[in-house]
Short mmCIF file of C-alpha atoms and ligand atoms in Angstrom, two decimals:
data_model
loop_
_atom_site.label_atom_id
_atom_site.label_comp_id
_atom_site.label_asym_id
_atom_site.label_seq_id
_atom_site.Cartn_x
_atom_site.Cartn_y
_atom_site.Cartn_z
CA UNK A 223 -10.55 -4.80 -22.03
CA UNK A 224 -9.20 -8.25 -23.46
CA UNK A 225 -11.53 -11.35 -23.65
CA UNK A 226 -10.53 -14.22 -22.60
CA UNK A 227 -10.16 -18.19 -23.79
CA UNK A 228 -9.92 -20.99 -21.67
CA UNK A 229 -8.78 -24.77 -23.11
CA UNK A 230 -7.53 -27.54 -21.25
CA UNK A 231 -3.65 -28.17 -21.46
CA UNK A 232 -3.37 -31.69 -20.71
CA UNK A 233 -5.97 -34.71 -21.52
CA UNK A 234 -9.18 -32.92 -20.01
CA UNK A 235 -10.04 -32.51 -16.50
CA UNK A 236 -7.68 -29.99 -15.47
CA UNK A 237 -9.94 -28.20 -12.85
CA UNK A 238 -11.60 -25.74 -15.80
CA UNK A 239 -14.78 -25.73 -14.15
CA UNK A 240 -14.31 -23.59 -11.20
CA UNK A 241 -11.37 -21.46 -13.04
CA UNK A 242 -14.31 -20.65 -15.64
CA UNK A 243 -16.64 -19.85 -12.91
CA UNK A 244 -14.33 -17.49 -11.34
CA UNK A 245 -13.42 -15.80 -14.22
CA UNK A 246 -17.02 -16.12 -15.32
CA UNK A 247 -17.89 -13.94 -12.68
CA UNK A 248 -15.94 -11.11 -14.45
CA UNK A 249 -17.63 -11.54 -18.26
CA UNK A 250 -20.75 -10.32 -19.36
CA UNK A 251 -20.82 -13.38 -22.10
CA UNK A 252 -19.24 -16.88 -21.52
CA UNK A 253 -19.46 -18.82 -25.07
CA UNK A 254 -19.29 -22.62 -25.39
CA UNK A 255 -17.32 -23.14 -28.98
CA UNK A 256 -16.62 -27.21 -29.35
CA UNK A 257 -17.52 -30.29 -27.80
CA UNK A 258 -20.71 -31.41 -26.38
CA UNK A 259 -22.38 -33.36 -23.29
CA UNK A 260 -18.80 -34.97 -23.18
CA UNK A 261 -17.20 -32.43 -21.15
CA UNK A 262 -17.94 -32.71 -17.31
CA UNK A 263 -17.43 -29.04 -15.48
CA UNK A 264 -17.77 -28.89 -11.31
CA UNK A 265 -18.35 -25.97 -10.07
CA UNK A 266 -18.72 -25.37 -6.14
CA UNK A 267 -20.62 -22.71 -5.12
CA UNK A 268 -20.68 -22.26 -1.36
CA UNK A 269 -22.60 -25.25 -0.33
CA UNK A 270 -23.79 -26.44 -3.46
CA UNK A 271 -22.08 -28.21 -6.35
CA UNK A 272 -23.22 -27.89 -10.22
CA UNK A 273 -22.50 -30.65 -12.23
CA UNK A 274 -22.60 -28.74 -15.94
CA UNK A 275 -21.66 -30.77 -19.21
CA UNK A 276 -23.02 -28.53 -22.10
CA UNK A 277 -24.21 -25.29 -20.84
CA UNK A 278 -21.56 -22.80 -19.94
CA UNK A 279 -20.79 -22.06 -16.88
CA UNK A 280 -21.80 -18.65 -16.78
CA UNK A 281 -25.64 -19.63 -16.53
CA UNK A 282 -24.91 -20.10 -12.84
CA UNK A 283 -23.58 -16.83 -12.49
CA UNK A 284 -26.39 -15.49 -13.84
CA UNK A 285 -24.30 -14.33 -17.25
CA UNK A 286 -25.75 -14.69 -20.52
CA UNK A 287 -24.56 -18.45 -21.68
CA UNK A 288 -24.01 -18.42 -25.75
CA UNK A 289 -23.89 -22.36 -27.21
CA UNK A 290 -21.71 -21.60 -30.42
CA UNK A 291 -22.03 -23.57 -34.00
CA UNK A 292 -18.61 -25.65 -33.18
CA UNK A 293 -20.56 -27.46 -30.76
CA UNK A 294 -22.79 -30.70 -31.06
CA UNK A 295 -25.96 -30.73 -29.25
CA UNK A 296 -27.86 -33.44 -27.84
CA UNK A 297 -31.41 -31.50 -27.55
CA UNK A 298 -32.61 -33.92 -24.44
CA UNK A 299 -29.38 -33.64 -22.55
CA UNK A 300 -29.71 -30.16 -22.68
CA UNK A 301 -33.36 -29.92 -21.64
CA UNK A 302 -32.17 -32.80 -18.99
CA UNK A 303 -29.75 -30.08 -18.08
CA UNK A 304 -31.87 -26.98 -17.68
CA UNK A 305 -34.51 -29.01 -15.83
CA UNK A 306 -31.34 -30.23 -13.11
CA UNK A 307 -30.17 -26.27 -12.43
CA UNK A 308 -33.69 -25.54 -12.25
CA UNK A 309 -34.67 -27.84 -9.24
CA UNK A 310 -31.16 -26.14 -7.69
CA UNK A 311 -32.82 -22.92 -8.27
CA UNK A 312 -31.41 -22.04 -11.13
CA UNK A 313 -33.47 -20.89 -13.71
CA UNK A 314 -32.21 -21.22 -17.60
CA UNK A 315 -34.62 -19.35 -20.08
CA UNK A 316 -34.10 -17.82 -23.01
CA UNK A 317 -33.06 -14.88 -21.71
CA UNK A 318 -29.99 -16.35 -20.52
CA UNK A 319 -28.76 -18.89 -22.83
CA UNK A 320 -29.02 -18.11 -26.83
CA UNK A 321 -27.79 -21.35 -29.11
CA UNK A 322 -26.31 -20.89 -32.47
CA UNK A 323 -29.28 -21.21 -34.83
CA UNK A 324 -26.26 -23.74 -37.33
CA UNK A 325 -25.70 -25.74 -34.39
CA UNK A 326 -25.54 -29.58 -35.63
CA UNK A 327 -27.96 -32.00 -33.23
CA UNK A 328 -26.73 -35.09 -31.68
CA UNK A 329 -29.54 -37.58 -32.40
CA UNK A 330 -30.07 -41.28 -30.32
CA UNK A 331 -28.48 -42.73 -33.05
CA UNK A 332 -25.62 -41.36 -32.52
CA UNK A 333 -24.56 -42.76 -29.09
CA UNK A 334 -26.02 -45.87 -30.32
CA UNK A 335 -23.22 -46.09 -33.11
CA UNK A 336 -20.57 -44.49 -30.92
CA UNK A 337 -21.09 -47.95 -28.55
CA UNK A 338 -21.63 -50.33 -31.35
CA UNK A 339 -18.01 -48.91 -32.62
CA UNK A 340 -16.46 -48.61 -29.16
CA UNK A 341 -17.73 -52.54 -29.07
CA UNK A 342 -16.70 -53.50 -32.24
CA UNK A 343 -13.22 -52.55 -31.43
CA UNK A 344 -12.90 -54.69 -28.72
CA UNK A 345 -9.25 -54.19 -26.94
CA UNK A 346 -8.41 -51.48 -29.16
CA UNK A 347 -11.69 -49.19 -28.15
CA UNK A 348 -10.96 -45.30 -27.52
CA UNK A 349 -12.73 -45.68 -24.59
CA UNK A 350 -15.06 -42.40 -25.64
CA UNK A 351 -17.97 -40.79 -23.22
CA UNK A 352 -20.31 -42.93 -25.56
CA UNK A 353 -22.40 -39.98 -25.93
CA UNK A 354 -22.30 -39.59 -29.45
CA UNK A 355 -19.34 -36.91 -30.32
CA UNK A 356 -17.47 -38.42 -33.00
CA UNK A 357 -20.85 -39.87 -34.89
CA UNK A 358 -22.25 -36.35 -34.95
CA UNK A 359 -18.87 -34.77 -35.98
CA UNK A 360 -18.80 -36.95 -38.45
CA UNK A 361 -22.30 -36.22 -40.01
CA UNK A 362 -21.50 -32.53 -39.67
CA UNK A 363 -18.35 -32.87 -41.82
CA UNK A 364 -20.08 -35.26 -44.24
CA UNK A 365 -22.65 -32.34 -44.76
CA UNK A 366 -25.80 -34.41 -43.75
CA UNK A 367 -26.14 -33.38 -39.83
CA UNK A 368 -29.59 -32.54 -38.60
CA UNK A 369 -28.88 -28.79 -37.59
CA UNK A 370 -31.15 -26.63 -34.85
CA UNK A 371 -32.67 -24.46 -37.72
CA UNK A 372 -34.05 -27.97 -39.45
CA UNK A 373 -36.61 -28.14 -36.62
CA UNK A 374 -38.16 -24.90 -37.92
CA UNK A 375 -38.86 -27.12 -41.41
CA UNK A 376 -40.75 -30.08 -40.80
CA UNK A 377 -40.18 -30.72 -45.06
CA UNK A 378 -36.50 -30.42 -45.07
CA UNK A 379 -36.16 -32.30 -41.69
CA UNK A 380 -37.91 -35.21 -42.88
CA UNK A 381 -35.50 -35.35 -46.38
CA UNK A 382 -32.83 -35.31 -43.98
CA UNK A 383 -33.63 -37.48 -42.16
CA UNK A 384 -34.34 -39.63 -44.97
CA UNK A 385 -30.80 -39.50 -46.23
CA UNK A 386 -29.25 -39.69 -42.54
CA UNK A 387 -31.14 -42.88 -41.77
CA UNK A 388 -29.78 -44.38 -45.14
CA UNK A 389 -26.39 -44.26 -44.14
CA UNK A 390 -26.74 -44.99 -40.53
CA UNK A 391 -29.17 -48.00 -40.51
CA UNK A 392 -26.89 -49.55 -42.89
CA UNK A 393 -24.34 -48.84 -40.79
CA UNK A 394 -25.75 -50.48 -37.63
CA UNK A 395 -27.08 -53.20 -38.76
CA UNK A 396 -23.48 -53.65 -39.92
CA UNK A 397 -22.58 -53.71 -36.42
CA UNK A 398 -25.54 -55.96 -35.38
CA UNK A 399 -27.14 -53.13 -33.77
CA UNK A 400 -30.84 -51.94 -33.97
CA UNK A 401 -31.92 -49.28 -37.05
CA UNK A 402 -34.05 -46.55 -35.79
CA UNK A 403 -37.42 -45.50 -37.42
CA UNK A 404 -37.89 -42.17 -39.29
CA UNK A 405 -41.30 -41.67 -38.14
CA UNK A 406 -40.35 -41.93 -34.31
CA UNK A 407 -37.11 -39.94 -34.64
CA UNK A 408 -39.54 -37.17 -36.91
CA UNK A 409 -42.17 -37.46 -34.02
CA UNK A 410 -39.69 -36.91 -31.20
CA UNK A 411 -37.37 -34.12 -33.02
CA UNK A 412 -40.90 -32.41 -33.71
CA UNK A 413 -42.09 -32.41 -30.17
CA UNK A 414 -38.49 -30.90 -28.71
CA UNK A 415 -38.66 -28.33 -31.44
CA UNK A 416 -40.47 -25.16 -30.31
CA UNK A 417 -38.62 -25.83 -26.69
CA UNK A 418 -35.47 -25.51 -28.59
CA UNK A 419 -36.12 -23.20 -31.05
CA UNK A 420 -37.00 -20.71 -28.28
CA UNK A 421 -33.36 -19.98 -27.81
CA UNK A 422 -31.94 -20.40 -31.12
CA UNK A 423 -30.21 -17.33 -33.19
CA UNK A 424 -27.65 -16.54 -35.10
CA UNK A 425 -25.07 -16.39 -32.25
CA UNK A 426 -23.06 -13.89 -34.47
CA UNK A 427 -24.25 -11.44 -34.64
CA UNK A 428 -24.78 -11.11 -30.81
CA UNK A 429 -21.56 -11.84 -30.10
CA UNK A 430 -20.80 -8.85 -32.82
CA UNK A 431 -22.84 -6.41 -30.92
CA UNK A 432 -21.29 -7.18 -27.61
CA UNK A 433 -17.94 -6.89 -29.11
CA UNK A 434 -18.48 -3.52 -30.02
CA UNK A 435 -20.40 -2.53 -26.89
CA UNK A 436 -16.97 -3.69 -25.35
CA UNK A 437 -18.58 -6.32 -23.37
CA UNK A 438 -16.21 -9.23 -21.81
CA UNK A 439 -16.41 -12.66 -23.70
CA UNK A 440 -15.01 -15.58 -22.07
CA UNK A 441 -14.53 -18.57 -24.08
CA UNK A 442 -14.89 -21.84 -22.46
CA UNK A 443 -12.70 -24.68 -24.21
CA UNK A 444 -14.13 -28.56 -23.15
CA UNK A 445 -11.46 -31.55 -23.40
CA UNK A 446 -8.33 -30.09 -24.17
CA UNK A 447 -5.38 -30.06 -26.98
CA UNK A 448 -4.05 -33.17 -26.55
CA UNK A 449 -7.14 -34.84 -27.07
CA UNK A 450 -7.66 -32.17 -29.93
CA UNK A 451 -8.44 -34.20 -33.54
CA UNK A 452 -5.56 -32.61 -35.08
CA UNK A 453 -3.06 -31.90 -32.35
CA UNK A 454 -3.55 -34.62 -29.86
CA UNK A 455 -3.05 -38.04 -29.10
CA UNK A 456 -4.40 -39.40 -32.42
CA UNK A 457 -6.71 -41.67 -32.53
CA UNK A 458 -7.10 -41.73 -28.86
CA UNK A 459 -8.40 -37.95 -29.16
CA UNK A 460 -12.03 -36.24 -29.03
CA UNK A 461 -13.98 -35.17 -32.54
CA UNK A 462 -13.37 -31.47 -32.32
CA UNK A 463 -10.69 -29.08 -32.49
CA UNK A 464 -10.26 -28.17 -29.10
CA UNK A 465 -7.04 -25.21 -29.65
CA UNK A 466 -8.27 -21.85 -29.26
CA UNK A 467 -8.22 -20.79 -32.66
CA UNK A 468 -11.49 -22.86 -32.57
CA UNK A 469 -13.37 -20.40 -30.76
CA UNK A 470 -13.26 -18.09 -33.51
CA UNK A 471 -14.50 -20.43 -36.05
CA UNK A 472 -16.82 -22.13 -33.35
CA UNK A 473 -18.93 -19.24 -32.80
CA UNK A 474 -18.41 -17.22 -35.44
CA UNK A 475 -16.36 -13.92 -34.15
CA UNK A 476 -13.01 -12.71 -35.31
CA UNK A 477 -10.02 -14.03 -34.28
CA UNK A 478 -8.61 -11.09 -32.89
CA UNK A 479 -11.55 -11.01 -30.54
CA UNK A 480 -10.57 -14.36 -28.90
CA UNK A 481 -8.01 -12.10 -26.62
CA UNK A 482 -6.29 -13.94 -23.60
CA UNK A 483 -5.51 -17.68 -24.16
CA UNK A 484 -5.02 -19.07 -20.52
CA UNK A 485 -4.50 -23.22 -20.43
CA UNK A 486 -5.56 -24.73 -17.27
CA UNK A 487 -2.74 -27.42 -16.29
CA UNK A 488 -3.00 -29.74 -13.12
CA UNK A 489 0.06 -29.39 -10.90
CA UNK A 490 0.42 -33.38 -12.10
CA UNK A 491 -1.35 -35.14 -15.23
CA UNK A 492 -4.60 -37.25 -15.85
CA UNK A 493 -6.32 -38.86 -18.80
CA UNK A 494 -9.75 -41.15 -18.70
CA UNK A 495 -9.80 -43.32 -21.58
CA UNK A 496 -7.40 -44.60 -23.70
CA UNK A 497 -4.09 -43.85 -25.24
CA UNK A 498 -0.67 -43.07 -24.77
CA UNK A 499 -0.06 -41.35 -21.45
CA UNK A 500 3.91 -41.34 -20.83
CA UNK A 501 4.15 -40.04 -17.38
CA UNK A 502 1.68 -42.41 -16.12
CA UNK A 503 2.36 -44.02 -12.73
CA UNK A 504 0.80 -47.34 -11.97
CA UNK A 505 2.23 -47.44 -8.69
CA UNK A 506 1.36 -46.57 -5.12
CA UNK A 507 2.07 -42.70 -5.54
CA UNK A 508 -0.28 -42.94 -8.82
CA UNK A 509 -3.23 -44.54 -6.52
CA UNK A 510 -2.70 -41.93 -3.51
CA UNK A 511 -2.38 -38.87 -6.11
CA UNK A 512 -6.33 -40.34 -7.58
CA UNK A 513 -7.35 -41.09 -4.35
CA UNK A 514 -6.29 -37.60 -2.95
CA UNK A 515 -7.65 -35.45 -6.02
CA UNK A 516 -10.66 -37.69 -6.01
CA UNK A 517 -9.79 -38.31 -10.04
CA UNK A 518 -13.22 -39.82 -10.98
CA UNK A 519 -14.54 -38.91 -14.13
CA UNK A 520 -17.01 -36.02 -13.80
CA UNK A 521 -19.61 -37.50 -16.70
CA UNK A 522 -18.49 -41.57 -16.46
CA UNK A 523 -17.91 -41.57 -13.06
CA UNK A 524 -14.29 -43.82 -14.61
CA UNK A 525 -11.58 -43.99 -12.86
CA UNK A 526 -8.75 -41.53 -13.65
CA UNK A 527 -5.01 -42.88 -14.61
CA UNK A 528 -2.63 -40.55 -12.86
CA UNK A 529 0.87 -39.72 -13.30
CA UNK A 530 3.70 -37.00 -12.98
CA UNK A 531 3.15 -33.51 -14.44
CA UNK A 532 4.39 -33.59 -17.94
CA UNK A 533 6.20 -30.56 -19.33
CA UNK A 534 7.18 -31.63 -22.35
CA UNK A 535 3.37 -32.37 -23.19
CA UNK A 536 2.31 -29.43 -21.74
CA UNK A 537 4.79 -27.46 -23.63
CA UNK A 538 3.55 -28.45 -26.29
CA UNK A 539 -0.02 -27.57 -26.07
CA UNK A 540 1.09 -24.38 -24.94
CA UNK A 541 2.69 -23.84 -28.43
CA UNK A 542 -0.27 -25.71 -30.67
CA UNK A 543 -3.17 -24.60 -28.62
CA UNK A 544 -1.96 -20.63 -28.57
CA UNK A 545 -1.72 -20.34 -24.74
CA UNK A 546 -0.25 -16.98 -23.07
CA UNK A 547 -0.19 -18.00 -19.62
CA UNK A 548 -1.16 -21.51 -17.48
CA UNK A 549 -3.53 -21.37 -15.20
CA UNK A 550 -2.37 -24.43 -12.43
CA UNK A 551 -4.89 -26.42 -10.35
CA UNK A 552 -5.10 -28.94 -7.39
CA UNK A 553 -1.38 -28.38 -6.45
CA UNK A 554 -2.87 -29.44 -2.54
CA UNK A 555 -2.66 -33.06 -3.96
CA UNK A 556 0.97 -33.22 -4.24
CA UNK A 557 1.27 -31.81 -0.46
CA UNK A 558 3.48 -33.82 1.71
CA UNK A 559 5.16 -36.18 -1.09
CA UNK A 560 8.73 -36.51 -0.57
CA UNK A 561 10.14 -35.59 -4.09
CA UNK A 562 8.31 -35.11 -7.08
CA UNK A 563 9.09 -35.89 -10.49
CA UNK A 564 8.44 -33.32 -13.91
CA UNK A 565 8.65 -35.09 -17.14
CA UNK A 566 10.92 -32.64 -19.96
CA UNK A 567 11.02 -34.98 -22.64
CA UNK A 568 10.84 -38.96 -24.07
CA UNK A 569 13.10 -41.38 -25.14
CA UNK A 570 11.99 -42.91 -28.18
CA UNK A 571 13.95 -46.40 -29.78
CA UNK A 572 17.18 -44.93 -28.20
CA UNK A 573 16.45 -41.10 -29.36
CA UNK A 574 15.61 -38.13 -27.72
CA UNK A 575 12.78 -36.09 -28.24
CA UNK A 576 11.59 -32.59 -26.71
CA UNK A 577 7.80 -33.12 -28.41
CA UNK A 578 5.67 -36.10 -28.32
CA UNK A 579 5.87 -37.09 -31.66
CA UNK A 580 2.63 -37.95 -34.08
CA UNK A 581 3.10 -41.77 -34.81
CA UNK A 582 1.14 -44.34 -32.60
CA UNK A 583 3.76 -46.63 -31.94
CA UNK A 584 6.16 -44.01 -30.99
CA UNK A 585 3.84 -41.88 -28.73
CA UNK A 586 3.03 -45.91 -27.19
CA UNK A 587 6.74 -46.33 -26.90
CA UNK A 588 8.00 -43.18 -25.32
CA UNK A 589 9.50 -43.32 -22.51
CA UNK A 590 9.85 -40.15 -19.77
CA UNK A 591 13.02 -38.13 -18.88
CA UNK A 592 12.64 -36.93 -15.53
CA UNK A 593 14.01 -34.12 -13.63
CA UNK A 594 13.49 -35.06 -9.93
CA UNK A 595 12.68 -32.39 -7.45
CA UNK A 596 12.14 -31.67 -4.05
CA UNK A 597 8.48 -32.02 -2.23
CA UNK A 598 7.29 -29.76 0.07
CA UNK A 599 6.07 -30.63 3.81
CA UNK A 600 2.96 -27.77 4.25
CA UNK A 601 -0.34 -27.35 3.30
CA UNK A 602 -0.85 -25.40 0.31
CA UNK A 603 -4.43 -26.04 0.24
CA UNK A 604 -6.49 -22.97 0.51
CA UNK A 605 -3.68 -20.71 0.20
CA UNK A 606 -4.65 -17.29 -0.87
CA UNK A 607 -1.40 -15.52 -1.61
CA UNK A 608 2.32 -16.68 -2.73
CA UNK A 609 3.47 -16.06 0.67
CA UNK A 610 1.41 -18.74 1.78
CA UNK A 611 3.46 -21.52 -0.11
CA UNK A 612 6.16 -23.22 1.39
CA UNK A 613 9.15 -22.39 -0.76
CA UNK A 614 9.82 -26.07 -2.55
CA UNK A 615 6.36 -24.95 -3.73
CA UNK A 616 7.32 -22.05 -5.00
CA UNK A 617 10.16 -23.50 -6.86
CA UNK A 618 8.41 -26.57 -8.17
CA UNK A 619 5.87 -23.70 -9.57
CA UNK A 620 9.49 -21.73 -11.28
CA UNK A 621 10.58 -24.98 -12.44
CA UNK A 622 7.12 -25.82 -14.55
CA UNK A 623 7.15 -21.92 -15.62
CA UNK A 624 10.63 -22.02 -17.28
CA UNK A 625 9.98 -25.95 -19.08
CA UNK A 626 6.30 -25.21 -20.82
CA UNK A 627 7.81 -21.60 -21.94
CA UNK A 628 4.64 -19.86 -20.13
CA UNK A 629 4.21 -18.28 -17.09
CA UNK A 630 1.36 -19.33 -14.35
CA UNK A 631 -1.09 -16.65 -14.46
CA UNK A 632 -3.47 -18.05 -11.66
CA UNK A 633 -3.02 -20.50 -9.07
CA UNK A 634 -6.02 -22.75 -7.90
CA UNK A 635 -5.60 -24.29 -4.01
CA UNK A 636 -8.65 -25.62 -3.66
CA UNK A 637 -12.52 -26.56 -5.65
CA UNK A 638 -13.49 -23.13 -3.48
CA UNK A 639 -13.92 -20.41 -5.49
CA UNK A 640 -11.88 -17.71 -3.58
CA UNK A 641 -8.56 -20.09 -2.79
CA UNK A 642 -7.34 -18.75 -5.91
CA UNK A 643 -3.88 -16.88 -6.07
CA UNK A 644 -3.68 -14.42 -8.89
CA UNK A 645 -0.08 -12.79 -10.19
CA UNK A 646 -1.96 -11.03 -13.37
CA UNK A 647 -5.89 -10.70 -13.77
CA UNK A 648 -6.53 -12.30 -17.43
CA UNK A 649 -8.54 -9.80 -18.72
CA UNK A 650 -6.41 -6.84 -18.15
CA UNK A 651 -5.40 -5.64 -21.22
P1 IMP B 765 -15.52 -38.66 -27.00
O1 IMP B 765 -15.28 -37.19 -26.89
O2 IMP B 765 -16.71 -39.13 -26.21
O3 IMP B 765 -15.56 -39.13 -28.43
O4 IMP B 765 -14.26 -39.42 -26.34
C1 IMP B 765 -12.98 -39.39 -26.94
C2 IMP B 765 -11.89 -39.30 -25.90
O5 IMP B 765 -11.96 -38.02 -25.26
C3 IMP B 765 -11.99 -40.33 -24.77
O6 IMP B 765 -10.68 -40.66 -24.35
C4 IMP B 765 -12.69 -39.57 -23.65
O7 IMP B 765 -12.41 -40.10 -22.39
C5 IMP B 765 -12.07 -38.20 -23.85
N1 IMP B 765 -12.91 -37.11 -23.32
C6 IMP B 765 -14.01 -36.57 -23.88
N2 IMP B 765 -14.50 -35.58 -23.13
C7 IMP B 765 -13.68 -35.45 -22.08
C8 IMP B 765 -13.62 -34.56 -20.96
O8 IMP B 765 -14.44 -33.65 -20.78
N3 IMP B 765 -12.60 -34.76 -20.09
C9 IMP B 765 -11.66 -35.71 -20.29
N4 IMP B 765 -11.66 -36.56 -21.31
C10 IMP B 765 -12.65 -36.42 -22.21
#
């Protein structure tokens, strides 16, 4: 039986919380690999809605939830977390979530110098969560991050935090912003410790076990690849690698037990933040498709910028991030529009390109091709099976297929878990 990964195809957003949670359903393990309290996952069960940012979304399915070493954790957001599922009756213990024992800590001061930054930019900000990714990304790489396991040594925490305040005070009073204290930061990392250090292992070797029990992993990407920090839309990108490859190294398994790579694509595109975003639309069709997939950012609550589905970009992830097979959401939204447009690649200074291409100015300067294409005038909302699509549908569906060079695996028709059309289950072999 394959496992399966799941990564976002686009800028983030694509819909991945309730195609985890279905296919959640189906795993005995569902492993968090990158990204932190960043990523915003919705997941509708019945009549109530999670809102889930760093624990995978398995928990809710009762599943055992694994936080993997590629992630950054932000210990209060996570208790935060727990103590929100647990007041909608469900209960996260131990016993169903395990972090990696190497996982690096977000601390306050990390937020704190992810605004002063975002400030200090002014017009040319990212326009990041503000929740402290890149800062702790940063510390990880720079080999002075404040890992999980330090909580278990009060001596070694308190050199390390010794050497992490040097270099971060500095570098907000630079910014004019306030330097923390050692002895509160020590006195408040102390007090979360044994709550945290009750679910902290080394990940591994569980996830070794279970692979040889023949247990199901799924692997739950956040953001997606073109917000990846190699791949994507550099600088205007996230602080981890967000391909799939990156589940391997973010929990520490083999690569050849990552299995299925699905990429979850809306039927059109989305980004929050900012950065280049060719297919964008800033015109009425651009407000109606927000308005109509209620594009609101799940952890910012920002306004979405909307635009036509982009298969050149998509294309592209599918080839850098290692996807088999798309998995396509919210197609409902576009119900009813007269034509519909499909980016297949830019015009850059007069050339054509088939990729978007890594330099700033010319990912800023690209222009779309479009193909244009006919709309359809039914509902495909809630539709269950392919017969229930009107055919323009269907052939918008062929069309998107044959450009990103993968075929759609799983169609999504609605937040519900069950309006779900499936032409191959993912973890058949
Ligand atoms: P950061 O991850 O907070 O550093 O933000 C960097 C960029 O990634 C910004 O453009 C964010 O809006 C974007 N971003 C981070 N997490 C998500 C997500 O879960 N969905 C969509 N965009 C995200």
């Amino acid at each position: 039986m394959a496992n399966v990964a799941v990564i976002g195809a686009q800028w983030g957003d694509e819909g991945k919380g309730k195609v985890v949670d279905w296919l959640a359903s189906r795993a005995d393990i569902v492993v968090r690999f990158q990204g932190g309290h960043n990523a915003g996952h919705t997941l509708v069960v019945g009549n109530q809605t999670y809102k889930l940012s760093l624990l995978p979304s398995g928990v809710v399915r009762g599943k055992l939830g694994i936080i993997g070493n590629g992630v950054v954790l932000d210990p209060q957001a996570l208790l935060d977390e727990i103590a929100r599922l647990g007041a909608q009756g469900v209960a996260v213990t131990p016993r169903n979530l395990r972090i990696a024992e190497n996982v690096p800590l977000i601390l306050p001061l990390h937020p704190a110098l992810d605004r002063a930054r975002e400030a200090a930019r002014g017009a040319a900000k990212i326009g990041t969560t503000g929740r402290g990714i890149g800062p702790a990304y940063e510390d990880k790489v720079a080999r002075r991050a404040i890992r999980l396991c330090d909580l278990a040594e009060p001596e070694t925490l308190s050199a390390k935090l010794d050497e992490l305040l040097r270099h971060h005070n500095t570098l907000l009073q630079g910014l004019g912003a306030e330097p923390f204290s050692k002895e509160t930061l020590l006195a408040e990392l102390l007090d979360l410790a044994p709550r945290l250090l009750a679910y902290a292992e080394p990940v591994w070797q569980r996830l070794d076990r279970a692979r040889r029990e023949g247990a199901r992993i799924l692997f739950e990407g956040a953001q997606a690849v073109m917000l990846d920090i190699d791949h994507g839309t550099y600088p205007f990108v996230t602080s981890s690698s967000t391909v799939a490859g990156n589940a391997a190294a973010g929990s520490g398994i083999a690569p050849s037990a990552i299995g299925r790579v699905l990429g979850i694509a809306k039927a059109y595109t989305t980004r929050v933040g900012a950065g280049p975003f060719p297919t964008e639309l800033h015109d009425e069709t651009g407000r109606l498709i927000g308005e109509r997939g209620r594009e609101f950012g799940t952890v910012t609550g920002r306004p979405r910028r909307c635009g036509w589905f982009d298969a050149a970009l998509v294309r592209q992830a599918v080839k850098v991030g290692g996807i088999e097979a798309l998995v396509l959401t919210k197609l409902d939204v576009l119900d009813g529009l007269p034509e519909l447009k499909i980016g297949v690649g830019y015009e850059i200074a007069g050339r054509r390109f088939d990729h978007l291409p890594a330099a700033p100015g010319a990912q800023a300067a690209a222009q779309p091709i479009y193909e244009t294409i006919e709309g359809w005038q039914g509902s495909t909302r809630g539709a269950r099976s392919w017969a229930d699509l009107p055919a323009a549908a269907i052939k918008y569906i062929r069309r998107i297929e044959e450009l990103v060079e993968a075929p759609v695996m799983v169609l999504s028709t609605s937040p519900e878990r069950d309006d779900t059309i499936v032409m191959r289950d993912p973890f058949a072999d």
